[in-house]
Short mmCIF file of C-alpha atoms and ligand atoms in Angstrom, two decimals:
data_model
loop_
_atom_site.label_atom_id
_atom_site.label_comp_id
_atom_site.label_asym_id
_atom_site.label_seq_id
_atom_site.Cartn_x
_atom_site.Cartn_y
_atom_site.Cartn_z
CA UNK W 1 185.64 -201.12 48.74
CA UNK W 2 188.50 -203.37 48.27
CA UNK W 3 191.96 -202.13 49.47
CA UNK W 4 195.41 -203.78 49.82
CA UNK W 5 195.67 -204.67 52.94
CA UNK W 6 198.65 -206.52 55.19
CA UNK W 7 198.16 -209.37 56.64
CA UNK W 8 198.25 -208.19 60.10
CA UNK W 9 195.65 -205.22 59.01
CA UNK W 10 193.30 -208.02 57.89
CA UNK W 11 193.67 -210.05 61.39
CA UNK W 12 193.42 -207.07 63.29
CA UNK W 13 190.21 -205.92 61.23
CA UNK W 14 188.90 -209.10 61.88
CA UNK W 15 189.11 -208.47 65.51
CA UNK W 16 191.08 -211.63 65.62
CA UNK W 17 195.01 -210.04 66.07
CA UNK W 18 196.08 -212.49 68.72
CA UNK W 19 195.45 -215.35 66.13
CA UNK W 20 198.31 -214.58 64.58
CA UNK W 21 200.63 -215.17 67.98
CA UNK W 22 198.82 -218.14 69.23
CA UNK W 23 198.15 -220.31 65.53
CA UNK W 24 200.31 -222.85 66.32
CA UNK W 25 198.13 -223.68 69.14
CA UNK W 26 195.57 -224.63 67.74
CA UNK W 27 193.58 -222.04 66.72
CA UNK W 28 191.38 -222.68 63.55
CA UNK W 29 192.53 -219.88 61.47
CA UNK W 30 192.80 -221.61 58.12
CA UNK W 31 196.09 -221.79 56.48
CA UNK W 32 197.00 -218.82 54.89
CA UNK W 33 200.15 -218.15 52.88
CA UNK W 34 201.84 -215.13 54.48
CA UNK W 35 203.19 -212.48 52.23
CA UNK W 36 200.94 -209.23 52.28
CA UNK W 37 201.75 -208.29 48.91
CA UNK W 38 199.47 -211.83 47.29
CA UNK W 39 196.26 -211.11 45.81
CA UNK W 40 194.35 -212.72 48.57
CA UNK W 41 194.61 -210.49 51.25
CA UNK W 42 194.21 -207.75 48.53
CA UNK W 43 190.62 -209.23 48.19
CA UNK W 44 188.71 -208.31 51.54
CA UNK W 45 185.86 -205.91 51.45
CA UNK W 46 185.82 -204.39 55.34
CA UNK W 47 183.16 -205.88 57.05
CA UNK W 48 182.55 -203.17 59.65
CA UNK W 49 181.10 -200.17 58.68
CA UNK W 50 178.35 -197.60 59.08
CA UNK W 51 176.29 -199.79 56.41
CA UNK W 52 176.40 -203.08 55.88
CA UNK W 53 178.57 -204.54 53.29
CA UNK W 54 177.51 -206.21 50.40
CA UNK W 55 175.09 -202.96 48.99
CA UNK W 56 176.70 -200.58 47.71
CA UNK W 57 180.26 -203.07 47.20
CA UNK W 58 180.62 -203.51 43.78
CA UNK W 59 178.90 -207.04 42.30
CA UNK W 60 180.79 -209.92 42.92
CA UNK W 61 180.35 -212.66 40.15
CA UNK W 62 178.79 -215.22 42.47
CA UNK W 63 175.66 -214.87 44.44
CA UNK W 64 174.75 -217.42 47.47
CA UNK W 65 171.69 -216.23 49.06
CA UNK W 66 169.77 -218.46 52.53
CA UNK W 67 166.57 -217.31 53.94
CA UNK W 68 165.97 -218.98 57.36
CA UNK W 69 162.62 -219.97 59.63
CA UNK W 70 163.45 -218.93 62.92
CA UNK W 71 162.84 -221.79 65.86
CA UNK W 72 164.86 -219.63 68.48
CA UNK W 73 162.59 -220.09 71.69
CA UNK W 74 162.88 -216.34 72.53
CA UNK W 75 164.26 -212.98 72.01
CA UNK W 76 167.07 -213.44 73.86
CA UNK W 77 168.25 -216.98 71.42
CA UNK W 78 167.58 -215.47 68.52
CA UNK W 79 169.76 -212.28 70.43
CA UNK W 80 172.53 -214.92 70.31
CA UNK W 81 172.12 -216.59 66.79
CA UNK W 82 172.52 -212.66 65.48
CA UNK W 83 175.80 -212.42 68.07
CA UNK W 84 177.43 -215.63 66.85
CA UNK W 85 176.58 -214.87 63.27
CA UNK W 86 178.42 -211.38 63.24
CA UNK W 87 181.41 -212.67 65.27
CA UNK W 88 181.40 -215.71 62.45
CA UNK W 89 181.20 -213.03 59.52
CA UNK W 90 184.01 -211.00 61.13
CA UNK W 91 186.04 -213.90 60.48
CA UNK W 92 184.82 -215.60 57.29
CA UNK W 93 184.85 -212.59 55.27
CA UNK W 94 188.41 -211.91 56.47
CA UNK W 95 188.95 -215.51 54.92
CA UNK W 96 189.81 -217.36 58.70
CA UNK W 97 187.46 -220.28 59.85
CA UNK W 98 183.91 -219.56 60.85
CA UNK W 99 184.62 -220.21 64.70
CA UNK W 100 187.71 -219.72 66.97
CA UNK W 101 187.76 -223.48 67.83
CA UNK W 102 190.69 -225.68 68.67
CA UNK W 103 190.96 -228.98 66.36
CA UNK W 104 190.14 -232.26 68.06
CA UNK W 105 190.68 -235.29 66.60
CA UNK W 106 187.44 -236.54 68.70
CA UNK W 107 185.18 -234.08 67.40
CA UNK W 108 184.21 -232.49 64.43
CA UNK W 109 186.10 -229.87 63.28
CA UNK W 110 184.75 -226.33 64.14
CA UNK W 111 185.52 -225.28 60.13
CA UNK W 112 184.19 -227.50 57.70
CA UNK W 113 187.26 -227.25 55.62
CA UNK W 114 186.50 -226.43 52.20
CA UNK W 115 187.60 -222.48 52.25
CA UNK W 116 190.75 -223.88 53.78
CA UNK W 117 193.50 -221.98 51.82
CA UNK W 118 191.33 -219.97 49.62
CA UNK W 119 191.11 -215.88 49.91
CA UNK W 120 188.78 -214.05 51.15
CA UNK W 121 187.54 -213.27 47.82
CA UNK W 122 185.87 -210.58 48.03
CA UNK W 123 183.37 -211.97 50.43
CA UNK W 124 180.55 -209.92 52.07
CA UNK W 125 178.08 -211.20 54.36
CA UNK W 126 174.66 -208.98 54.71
CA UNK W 127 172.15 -209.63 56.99
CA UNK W 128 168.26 -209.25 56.99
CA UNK W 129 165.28 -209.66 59.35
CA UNK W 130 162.31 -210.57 57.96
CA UNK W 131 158.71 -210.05 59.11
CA UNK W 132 158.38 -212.95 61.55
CA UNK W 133 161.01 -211.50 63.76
CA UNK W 134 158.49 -209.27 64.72
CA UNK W 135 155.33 -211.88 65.13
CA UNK W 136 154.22 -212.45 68.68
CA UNK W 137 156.99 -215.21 69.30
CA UNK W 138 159.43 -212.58 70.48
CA UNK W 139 157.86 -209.19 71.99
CA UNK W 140 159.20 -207.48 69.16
CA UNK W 141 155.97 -206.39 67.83
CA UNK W 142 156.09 -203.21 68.58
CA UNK W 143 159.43 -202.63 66.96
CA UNK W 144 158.60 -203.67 63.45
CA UNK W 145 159.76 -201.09 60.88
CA UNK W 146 156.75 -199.47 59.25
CA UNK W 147 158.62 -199.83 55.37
CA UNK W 148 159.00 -203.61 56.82
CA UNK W 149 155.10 -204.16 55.64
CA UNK W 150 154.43 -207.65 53.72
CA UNK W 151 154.50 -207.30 50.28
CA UNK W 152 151.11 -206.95 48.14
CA UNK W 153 149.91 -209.54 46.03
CA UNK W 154 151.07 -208.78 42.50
CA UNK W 155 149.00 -209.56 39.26
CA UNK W 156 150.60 -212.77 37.74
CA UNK W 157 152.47 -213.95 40.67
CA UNK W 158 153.08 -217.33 40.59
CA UNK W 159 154.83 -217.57 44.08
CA UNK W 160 156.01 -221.06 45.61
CA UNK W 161 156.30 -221.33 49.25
CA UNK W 162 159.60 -222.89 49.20
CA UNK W 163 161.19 -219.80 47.35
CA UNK W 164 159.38 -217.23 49.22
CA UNK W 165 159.44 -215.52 52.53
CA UNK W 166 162.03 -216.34 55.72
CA UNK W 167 162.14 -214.90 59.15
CA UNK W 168 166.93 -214.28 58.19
CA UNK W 169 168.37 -213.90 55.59
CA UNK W 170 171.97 -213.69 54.64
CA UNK W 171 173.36 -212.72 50.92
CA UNK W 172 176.78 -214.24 50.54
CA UNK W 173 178.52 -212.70 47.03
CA UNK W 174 182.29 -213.35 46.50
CA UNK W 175 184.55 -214.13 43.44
CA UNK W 176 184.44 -217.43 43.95
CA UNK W 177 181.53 -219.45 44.65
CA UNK W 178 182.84 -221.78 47.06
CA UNK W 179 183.77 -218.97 49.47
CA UNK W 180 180.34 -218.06 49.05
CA UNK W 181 178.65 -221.88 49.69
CA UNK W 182 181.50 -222.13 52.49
CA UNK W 183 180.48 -218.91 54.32
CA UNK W 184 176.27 -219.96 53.84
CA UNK W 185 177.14 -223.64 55.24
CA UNK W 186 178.88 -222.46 58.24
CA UNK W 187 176.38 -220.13 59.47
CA UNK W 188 173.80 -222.46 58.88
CA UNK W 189 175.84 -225.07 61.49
CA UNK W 190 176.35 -222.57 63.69
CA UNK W 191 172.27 -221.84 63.70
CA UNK W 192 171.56 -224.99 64.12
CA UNK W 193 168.45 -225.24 66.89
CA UNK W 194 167.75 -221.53 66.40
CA UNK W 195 167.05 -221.71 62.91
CA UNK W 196 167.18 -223.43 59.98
CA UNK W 197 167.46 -223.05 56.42
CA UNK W 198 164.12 -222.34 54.53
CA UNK W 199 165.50 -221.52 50.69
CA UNK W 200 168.79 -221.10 49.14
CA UNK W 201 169.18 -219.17 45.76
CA UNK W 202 172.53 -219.66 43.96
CA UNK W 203 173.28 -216.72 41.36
CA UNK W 204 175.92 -215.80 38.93
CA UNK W 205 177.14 -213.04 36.34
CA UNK W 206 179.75 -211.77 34.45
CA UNK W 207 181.82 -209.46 36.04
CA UNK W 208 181.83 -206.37 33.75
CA UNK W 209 185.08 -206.01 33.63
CA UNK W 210 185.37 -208.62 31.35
CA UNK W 211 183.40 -207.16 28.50
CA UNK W 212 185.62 -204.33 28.78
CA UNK W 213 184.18 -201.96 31.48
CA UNK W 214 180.28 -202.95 30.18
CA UNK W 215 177.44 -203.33 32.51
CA UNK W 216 176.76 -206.88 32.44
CA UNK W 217 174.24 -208.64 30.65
CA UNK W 218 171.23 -210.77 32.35
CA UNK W 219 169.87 -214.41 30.61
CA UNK W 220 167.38 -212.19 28.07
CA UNK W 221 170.72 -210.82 26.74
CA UNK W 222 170.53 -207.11 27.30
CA UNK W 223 172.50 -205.06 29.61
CA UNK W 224 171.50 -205.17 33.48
CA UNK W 225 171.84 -201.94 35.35
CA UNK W 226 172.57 -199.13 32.84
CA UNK W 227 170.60 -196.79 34.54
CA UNK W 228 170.78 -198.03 37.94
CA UNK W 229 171.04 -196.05 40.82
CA UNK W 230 175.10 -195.06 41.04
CA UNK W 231 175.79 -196.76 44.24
CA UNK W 232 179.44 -194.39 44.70
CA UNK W 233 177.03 -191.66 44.95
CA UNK W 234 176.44 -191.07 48.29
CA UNK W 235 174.32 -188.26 47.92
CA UNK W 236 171.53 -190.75 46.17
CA UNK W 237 172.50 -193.14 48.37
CA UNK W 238 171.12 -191.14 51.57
CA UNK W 239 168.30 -190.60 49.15
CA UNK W 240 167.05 -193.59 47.71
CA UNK W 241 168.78 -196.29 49.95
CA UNK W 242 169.74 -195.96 53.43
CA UNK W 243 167.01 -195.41 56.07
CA UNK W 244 167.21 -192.22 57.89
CA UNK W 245 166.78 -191.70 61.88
CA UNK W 246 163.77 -189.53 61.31
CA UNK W 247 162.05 -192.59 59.18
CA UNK W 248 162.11 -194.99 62.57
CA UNK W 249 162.80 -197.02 63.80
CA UNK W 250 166.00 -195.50 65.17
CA UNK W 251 167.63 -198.50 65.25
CA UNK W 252 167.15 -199.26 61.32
CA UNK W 253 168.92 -195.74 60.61
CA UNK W 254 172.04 -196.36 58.10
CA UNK W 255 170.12 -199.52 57.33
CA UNK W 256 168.06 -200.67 54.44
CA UNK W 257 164.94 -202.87 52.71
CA UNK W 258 165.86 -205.46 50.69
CA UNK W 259 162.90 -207.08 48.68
CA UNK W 260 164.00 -210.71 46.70
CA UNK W 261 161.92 -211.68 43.49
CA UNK W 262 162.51 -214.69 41.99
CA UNK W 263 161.68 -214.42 38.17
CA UNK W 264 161.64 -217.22 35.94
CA UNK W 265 162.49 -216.09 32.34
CA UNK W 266 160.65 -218.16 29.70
CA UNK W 267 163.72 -218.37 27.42
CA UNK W 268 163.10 -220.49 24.65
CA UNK W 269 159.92 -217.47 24.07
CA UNK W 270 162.01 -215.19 23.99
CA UNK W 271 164.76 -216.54 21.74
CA UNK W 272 161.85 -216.63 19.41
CA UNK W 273 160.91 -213.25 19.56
CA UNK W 274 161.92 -210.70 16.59
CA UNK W 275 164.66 -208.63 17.88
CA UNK W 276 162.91 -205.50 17.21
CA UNK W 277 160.12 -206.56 19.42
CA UNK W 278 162.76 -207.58 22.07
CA UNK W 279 164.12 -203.96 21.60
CA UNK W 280 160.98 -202.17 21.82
CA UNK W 281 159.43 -204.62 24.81
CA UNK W 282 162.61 -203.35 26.96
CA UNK W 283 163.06 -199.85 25.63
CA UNK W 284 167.05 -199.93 24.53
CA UNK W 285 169.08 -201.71 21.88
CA UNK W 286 170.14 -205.31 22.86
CA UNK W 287 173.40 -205.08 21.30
CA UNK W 288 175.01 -201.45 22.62
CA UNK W 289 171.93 -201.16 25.35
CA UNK W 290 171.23 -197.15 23.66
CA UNK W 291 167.62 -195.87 23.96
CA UNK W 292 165.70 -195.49 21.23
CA UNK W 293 166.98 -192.88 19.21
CA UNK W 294 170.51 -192.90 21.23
CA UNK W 295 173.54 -194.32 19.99
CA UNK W 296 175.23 -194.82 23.53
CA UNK W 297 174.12 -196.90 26.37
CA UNK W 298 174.52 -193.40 28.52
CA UNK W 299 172.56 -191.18 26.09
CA UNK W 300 169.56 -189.82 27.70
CA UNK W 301 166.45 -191.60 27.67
CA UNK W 302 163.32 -190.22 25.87
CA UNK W 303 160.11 -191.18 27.12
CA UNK W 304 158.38 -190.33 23.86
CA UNK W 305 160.23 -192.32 21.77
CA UNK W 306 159.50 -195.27 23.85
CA UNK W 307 156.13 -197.59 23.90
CA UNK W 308 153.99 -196.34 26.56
CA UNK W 309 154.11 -200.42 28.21
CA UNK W 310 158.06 -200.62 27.70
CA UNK W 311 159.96 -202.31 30.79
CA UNK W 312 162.11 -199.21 31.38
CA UNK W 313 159.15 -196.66 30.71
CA UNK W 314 157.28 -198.77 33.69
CA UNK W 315 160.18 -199.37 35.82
CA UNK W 316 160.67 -195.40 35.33
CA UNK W 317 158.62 -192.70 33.83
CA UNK W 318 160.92 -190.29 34.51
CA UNK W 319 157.41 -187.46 35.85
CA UNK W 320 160.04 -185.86 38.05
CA UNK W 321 160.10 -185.50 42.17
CA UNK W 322 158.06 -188.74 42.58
CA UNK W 323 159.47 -191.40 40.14
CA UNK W 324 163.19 -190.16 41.32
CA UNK W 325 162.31 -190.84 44.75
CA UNK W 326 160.83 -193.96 43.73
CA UNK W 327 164.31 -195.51 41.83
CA UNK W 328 165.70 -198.03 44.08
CA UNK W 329 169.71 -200.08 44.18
CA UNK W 330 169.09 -203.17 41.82
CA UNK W 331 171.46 -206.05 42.86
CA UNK W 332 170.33 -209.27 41.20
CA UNK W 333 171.76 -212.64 39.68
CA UNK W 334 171.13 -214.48 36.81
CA UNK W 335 170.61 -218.07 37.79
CA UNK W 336 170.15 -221.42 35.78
CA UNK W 337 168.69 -224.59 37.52
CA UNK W 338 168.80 -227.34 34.86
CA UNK W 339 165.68 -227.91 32.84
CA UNK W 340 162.20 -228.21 34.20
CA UNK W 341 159.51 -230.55 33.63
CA UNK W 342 158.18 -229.16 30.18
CA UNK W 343 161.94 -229.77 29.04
CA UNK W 344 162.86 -226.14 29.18
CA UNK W 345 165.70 -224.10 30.39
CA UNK W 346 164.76 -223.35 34.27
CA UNK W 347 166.75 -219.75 34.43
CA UNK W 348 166.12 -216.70 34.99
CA UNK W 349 166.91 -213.39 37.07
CA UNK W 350 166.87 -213.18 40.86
CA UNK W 351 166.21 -209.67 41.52
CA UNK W 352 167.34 -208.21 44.62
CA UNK W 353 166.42 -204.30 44.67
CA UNK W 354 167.89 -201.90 48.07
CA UNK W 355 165.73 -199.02 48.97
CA UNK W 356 164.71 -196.79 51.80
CA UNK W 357 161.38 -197.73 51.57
CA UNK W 358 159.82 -200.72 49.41
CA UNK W 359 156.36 -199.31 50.09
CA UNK W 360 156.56 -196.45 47.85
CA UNK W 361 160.09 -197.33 45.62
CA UNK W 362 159.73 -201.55 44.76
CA UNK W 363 156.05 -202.01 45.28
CA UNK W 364 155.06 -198.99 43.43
CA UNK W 365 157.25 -200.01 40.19
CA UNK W 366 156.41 -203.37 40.31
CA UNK W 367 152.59 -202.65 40.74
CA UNK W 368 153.07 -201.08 37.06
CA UNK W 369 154.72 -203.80 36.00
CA UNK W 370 152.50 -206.43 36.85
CA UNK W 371 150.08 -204.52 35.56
CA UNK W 372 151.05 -204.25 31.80
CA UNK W 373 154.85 -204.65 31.09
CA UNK W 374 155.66 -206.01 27.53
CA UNK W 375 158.24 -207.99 29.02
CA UNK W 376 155.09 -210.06 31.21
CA UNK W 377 154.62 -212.44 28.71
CA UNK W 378 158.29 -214.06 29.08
CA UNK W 379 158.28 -213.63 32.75
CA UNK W 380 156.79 -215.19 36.14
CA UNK W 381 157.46 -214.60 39.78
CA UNK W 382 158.73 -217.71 41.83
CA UNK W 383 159.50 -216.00 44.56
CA UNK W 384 159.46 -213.35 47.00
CA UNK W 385 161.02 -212.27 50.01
CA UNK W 386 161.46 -209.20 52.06
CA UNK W 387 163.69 -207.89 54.98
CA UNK W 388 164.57 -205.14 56.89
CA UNK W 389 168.72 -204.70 56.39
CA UNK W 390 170.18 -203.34 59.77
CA UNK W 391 172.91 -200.78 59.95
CA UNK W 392 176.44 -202.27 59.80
CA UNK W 393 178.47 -202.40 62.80
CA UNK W 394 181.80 -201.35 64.72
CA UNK W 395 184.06 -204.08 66.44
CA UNK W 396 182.25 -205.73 69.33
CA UNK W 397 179.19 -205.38 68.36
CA UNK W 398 176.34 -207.47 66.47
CA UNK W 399 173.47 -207.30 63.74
CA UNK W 400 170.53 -205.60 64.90
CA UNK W 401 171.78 -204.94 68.34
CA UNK W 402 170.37 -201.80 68.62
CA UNK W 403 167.09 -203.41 68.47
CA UNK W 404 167.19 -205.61 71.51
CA UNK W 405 168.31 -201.79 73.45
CA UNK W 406 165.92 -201.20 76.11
CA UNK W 407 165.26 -197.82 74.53
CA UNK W 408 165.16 -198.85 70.73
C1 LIG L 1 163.55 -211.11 34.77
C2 LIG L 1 163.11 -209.92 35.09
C3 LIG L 1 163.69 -208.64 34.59
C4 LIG L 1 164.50 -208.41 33.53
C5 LIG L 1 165.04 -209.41 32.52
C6 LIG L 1 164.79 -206.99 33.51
C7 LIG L 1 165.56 -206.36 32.57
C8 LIG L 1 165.85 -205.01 32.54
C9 LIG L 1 166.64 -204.36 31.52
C10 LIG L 1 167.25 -205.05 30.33
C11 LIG L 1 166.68 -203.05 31.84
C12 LIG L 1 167.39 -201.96 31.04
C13 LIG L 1 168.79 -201.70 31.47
C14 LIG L 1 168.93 -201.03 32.81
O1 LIG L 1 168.68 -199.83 32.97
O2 LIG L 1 169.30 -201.74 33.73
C15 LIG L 1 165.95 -202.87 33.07
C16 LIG L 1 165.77 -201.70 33.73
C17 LIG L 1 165.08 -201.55 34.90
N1 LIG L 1 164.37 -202.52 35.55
FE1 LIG L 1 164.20 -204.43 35.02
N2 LIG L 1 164.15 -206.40 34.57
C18 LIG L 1 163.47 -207.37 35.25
C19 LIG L 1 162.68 -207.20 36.37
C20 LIG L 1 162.52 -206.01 37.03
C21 LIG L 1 161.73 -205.83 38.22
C22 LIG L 1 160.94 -206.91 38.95
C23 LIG L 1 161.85 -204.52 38.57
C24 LIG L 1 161.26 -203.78 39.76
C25 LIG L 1 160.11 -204.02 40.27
C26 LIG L 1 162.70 -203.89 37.59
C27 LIG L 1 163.06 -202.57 37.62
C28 LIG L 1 163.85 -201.96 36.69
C29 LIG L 1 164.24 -200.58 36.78
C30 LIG L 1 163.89 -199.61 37.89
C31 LIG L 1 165.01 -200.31 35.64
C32 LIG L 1 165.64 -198.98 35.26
C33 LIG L 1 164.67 -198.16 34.48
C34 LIG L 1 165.28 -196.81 34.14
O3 LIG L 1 165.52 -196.04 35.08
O4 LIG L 1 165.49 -196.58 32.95
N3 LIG L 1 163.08 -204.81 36.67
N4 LIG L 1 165.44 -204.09 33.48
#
């Protein structure tokens, strides 16, 4: 939720208030112009909150996503790296520096400079624990969420090491990319020794806005998200998304699952694909993103009038109780990294789906999938990730804190 906020409501927010008083002594709040009423400090999504940020907040265009190998020595470092982190996202997504520091001209500087004057831009900063918090290295074993269970091997995955798995992860997404890149390099500094960067995934789209209110379109061209879960619905929300107390572990209620698929799109096979095929292989048209027999992206979908192996039949076979439970928050990025070593386009989609529970909502769907989705033969998993998605926080306190309570 964006809201106008004054400058002094956006330092107090980010619990850093007496900034404002003491700035000209050195403190390494980055240079901000001051009148309230400029777009920048219109641009802050609240970081605080009983869920994390960053889930249901509407897509920002630009995706920066870092999945980290722990080498904290113990539960009580990687307690700290989580502590720093949250009091560094406090202030980055408020748009000040990453750390309180003073400036020395004998040392490096505690910011690394390149957000300096820039809004917030919309920045959120969500974090995620992934299974190897929970190996023997910490005592944490017995606190691994249940729904926090590795993922399957899929038919047709083609998974690479260095795009898969990580013991952190954060997702940066802002309107501009360099808040994004700023906020990702500055927690990585300030994990240095506890842990250190395993992937990064860069990931853009077109706000939809700018096609006049549409949902925006992903690299194959069609529409991305028309019937996505309605993440201002808060009803579906409790539903589908956030983890309730009565799921365990308590400390994961208001939290969330967040599984990562990196799929490579084979473009150039597409782009020679009939359109009808194209239209049939997804199960809506590619121009107004209408199901078959629909004239409206909204119209209701008919699961007669589409083929049996359709992506959207799959992904949803609307049988009732089951498959509605089973719908999960889709959240992904189109990316594009230059042309690989057959001379073709290296892009494709990085999914990133939010659910309650990826056990029966992600794996189930994508077990279909794999299994005989018309839209295989133009697709191939890189990568894959997943990570539990703790409960946001109140002032004062830090990621995942409730799991390092005695009586979590
Ligand atoms: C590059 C890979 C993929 C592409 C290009 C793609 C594309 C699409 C398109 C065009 C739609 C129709 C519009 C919409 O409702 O959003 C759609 C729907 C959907 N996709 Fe995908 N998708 C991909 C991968 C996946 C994966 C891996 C999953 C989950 C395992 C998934 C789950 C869904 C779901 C749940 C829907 C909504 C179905 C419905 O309720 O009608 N997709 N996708």
């Amino acid at each position: 939720v964006s809201r106008r906020l004054s400058r002094r409501r956006l330092l107090e927010l980010a619990g850093v208030g007496g900034a404002v008083a003491v700035a000209g002594g050195g403190v390494a709040l980055l240079d901000r112009r001051d009148d309230p009423s400029q777009d920048e400090v219109a641009e802050v999504v609240p970081y605080h909150g009983v869920h994390q940020a960053g889930i249901v907040t509407p897509q920002q265009e630009h995706l920066r996503f870092a999945s980290y190998d722990l080498t904290a020595a113990g539960a009580d470092e990687l307690q700290s790296l989580l502590r720093t982190w949250s009091t560094a996202a406090v202030r980055l997504t408020a748009g000040a520096a990453a750390t309180r520091g003073a400036s020395s001209e004998y040392a490096p500087p505690a910011d690394t400079g390149e957000a300096m004057g820039l809004p917030p831009a919309r920045l959120t900063l969500t974090f995620g624990l992934g299974p190897g918090v929970f190996d023997d290295r910490y005592g944490l074993a017995s606190r691994r969420p249940a729904a926090l269970a590795d993922l399957p091997r899929f038919q047709r995955d083609q998974l690479e090491p260095e795009s898969s798995g990580g013991d952190l992860c954060v997702q940066a997404c802002a309107t501009d990319p360099q808040v994004a890149f700023h906020a990702i390099r500055n927690l990585t500094r300030l994990a240095q020794g506890s842990a250190s960067l395993r992937w990064l995934q860069e990931g853009f789209l077109s706000p939809p806005t700018r096609g006049g209110e549409q949902t925006p379109r992903n690299l194959m061209g069609f529409r991305d998200g028309t019937a996505n879960l309605d993440p201002s619905d808060d009803d579906l929300m409790n539903r589908n998304v956030w983890a309730a107390a009565a799921d365990g572990p308590t400390w994961m209620a208001d939290g969330t699952y967040l599984v990562a698929r990196k799929i490579r799109i084979r473009i150039e096979q597409w782009d020679r694909t009939a359109l009808g095929e194209q239209e049939r292989f997804v199960g809506r048209s590619k121009e107004s993103g209408a199901p078959p027999g629909g004239t409206e992206e909204s119209d209701p979908v008919t699961t007669s009038k589409l083929d049996v192996a359709s992506h959207i039949r799959l992904a949803n076979p609307r049988t009732g109780a089951q498959s509605e439970a089973g719908r999960i928050l889709r959240r992904g990025y189109n990316f594009d990294e230059g042309v690989d070593e057959i001379g073709q386009l290296a892009a494709g989609l990085f999914f990133l789906a939010y659910q309650r529970d990826p056990r029966r909502q992600f794996t189930a769907i994508q077990s279909r999938l794999a299994e005989s989705d018309l839209l295989n033969e133009y697709l191939f998993h890189t990568g894959s990730a997943i990570f539990a998605v703790p409960p946001g926080t109140q002032a004062g306190q830090h990621i995942a804190q409730g799991l390092f309570a005695s009586t979590a």
